[in-house]
mmCIF file of C-alpha atoms in Angstrom:
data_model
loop_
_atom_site.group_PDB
_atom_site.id
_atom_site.type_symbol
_atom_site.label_atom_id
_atom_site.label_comp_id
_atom_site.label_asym_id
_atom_site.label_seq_id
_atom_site.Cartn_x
_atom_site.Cartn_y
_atom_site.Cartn_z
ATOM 1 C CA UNK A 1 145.415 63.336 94.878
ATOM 2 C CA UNK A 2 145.158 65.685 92.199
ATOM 3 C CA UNK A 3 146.886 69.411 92.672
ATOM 4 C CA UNK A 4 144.865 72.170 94.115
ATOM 5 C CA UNK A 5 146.174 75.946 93.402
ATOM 6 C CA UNK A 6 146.911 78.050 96.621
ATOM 7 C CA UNK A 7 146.577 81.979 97.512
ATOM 8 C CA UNK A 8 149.796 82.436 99.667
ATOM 9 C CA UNK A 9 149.949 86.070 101.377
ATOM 10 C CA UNK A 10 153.408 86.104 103.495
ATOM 11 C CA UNK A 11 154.224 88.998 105.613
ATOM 12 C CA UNK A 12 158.187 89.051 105.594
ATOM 13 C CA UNK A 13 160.478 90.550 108.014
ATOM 14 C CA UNK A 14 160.939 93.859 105.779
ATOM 15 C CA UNK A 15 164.541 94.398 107.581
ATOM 16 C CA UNK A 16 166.133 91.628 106.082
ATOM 17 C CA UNK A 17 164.001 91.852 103.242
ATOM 18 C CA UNK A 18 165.543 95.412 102.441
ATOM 19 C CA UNK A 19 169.017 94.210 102.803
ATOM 20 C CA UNK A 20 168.637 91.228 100.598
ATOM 21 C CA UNK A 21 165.410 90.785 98.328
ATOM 22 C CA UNK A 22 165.726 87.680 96.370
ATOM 23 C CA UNK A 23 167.466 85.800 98.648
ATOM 24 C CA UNK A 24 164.182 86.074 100.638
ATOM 25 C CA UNK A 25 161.960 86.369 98.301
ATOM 26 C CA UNK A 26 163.966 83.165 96.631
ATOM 27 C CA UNK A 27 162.959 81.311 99.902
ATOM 28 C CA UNK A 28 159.062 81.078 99.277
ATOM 29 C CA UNK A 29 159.276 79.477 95.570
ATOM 30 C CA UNK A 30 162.318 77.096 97.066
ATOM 31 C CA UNK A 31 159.962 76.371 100.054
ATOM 32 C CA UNK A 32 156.930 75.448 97.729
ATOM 33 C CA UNK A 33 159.043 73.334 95.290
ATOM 34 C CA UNK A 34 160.434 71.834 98.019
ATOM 35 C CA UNK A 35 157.092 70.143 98.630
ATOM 36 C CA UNK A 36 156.169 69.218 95.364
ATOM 37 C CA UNK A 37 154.020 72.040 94.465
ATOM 38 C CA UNK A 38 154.885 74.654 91.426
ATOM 39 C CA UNK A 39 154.690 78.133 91.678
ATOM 40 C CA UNK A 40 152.360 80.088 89.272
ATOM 41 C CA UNK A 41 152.734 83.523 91.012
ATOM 42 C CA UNK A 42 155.079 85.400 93.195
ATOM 43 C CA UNK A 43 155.507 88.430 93.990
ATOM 44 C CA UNK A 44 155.740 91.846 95.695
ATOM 45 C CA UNK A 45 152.385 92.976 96.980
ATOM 46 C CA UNK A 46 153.148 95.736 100.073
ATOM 47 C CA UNK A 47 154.803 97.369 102.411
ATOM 48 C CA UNK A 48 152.687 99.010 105.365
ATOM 49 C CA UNK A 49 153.464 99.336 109.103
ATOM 50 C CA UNK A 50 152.044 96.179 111.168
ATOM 51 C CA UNK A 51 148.834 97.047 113.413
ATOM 52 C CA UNK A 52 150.618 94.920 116.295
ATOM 53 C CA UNK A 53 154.410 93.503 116.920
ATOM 54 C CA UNK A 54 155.165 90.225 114.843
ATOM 55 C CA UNK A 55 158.025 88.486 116.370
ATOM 56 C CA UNK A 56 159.407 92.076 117.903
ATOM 57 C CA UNK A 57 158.759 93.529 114.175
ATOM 58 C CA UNK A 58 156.469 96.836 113.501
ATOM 59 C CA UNK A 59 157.270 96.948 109.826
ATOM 60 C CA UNK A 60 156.253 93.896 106.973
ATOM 61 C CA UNK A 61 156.643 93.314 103.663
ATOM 62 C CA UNK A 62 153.734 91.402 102.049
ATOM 63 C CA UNK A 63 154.518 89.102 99.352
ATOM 64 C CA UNK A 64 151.739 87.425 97.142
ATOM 65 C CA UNK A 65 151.797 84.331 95.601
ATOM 66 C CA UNK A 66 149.639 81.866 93.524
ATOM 67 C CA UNK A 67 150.943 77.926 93.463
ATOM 68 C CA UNK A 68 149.884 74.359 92.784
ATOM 69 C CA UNK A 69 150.227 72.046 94.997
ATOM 70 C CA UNK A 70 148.912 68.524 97.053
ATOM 71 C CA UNK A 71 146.629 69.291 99.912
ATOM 72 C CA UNK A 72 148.321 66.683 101.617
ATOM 73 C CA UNK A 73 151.830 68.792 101.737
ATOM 74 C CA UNK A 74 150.406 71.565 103.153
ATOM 75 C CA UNK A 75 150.363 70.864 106.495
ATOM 76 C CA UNK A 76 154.581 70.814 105.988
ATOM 77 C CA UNK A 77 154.690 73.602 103.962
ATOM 78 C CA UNK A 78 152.990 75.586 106.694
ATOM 79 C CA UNK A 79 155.122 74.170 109.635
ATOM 80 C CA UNK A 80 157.987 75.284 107.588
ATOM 81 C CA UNK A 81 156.864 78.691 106.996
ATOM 82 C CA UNK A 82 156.635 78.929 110.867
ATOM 83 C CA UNK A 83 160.118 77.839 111.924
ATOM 84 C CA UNK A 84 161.545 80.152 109.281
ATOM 85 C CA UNK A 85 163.003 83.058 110.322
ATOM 86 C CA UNK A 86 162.120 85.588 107.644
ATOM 87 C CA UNK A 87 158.609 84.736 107.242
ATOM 88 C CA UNK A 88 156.444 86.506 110.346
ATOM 89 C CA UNK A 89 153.056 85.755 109.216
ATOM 90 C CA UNK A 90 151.221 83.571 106.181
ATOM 91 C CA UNK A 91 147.435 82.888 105.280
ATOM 92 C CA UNK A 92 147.243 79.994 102.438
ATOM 93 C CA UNK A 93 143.341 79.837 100.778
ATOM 94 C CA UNK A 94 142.194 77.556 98.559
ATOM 95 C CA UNK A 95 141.444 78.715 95.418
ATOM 96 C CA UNK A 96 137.929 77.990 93.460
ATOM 97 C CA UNK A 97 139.293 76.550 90.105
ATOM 98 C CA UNK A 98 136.780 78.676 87.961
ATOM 99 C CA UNK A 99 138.485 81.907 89.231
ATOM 100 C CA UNK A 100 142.486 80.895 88.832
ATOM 101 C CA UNK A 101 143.221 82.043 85.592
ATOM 102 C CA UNK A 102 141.713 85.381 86.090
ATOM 103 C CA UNK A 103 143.261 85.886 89.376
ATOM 104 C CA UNK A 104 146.766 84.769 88.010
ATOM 105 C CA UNK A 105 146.138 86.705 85.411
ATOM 106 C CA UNK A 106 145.598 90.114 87.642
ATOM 107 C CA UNK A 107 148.341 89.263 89.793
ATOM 108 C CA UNK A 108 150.782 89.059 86.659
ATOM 109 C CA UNK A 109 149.684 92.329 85.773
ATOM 110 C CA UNK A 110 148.944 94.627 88.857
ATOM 111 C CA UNK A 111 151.975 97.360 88.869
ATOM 112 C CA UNK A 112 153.993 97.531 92.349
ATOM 113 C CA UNK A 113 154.371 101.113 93.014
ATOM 114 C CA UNK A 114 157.034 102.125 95.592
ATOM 115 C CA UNK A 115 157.719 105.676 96.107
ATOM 116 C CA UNK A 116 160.450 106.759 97.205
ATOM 117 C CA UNK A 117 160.246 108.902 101.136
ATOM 118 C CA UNK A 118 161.151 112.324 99.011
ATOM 119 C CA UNK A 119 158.218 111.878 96.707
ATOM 120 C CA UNK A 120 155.649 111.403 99.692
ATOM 121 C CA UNK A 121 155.996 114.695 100.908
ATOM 122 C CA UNK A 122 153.299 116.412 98.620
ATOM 123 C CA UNK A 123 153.123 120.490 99.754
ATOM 124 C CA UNK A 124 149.665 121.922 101.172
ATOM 125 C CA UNK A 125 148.775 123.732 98.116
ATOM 126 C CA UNK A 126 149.138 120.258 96.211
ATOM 127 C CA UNK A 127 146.571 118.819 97.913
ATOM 128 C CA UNK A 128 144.234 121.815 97.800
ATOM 129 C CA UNK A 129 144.286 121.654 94.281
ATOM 130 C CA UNK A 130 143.869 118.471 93.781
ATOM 131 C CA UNK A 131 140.686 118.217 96.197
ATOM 132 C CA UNK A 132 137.091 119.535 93.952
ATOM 133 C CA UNK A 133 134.705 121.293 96.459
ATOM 134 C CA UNK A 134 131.352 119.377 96.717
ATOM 135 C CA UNK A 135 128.397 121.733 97.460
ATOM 136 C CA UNK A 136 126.493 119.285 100.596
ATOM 137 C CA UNK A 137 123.132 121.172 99.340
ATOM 138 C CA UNK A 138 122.956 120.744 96.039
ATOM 139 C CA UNK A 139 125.818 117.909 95.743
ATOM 140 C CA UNK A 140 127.390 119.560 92.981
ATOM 141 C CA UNK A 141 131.058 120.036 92.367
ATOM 142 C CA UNK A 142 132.080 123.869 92.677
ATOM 143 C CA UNK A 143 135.003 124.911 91.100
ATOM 144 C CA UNK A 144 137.509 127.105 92.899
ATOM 145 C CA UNK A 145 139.334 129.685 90.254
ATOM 146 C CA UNK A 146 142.237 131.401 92.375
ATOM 147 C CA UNK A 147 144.033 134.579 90.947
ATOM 148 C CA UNK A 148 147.996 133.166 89.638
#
């Protein structure tokens, strides 16, 4: 049966993930080789907090990846992605072939942004300035001029 390219979003265990990236990182392409199928796309899509507890874990790291691979080996490659240790969650989706090349294409070239905690921290005037008053009347932006 002929190849079929895969969305795969993993949500990793982002403690072991900070300690050592591309080892686990490493572990999805290995896992997808593994089973025949060849890996188009991979890489860093998030870190957020985790609405619920995955396997005691509050925190993920979500990892995107686009890959080719038989639909009969993914049935394994899922059972494998359960009984490993640093993967908490994935979703695979099948991928319409008219879309793949624009959607590999966007993947290759979205920026990751991480900030670092220091650079969060924006100050109260910051954010004032940076937010345009909207008149709800006439729904017109109103500029604020404040005396420096």
């Amino acid at each position: 049966m002929a190849a079929i390219v895969y969305e795969g979003m993993f949500i990793l265990d982002s403690n072991r993930f900070g300690r050592d990236h591309d080892t686990v990182s490493g572990q999805i392409t290995t896992l997808v080789e593994k089973y025949g199928g060849e890996m188009l796309v991979s890489r860093l899509w998030e870190e957020r907090r985790l609405a619920y507890a995955i396997k005691g874990q509050r925190k993920g790291t979500y990892w995107l990846t686009y890959f080719r691979l038989d639909p009969t080996r993914l049935v394994e490659l899922q059972r494998q992605c359960q009984i490993t240790d640093d993967i908490l969650r994935v979703l695979f989706l099948k991928v319409d072939p008219r879309i793949v090349d624009a959607l590999v294409a966007h993947a290759l070239s979205a920026p990751v942004i991480v900030a670092p905690v220091e650079e969060v921290k924006v100050r109260d005037e910051e954010i004032e300035d940076a937010i345009p008053v909207v008149d709800a009347v006439e729904g017109v932006v109103v500029e604020i001029e404040e005396d420096v």
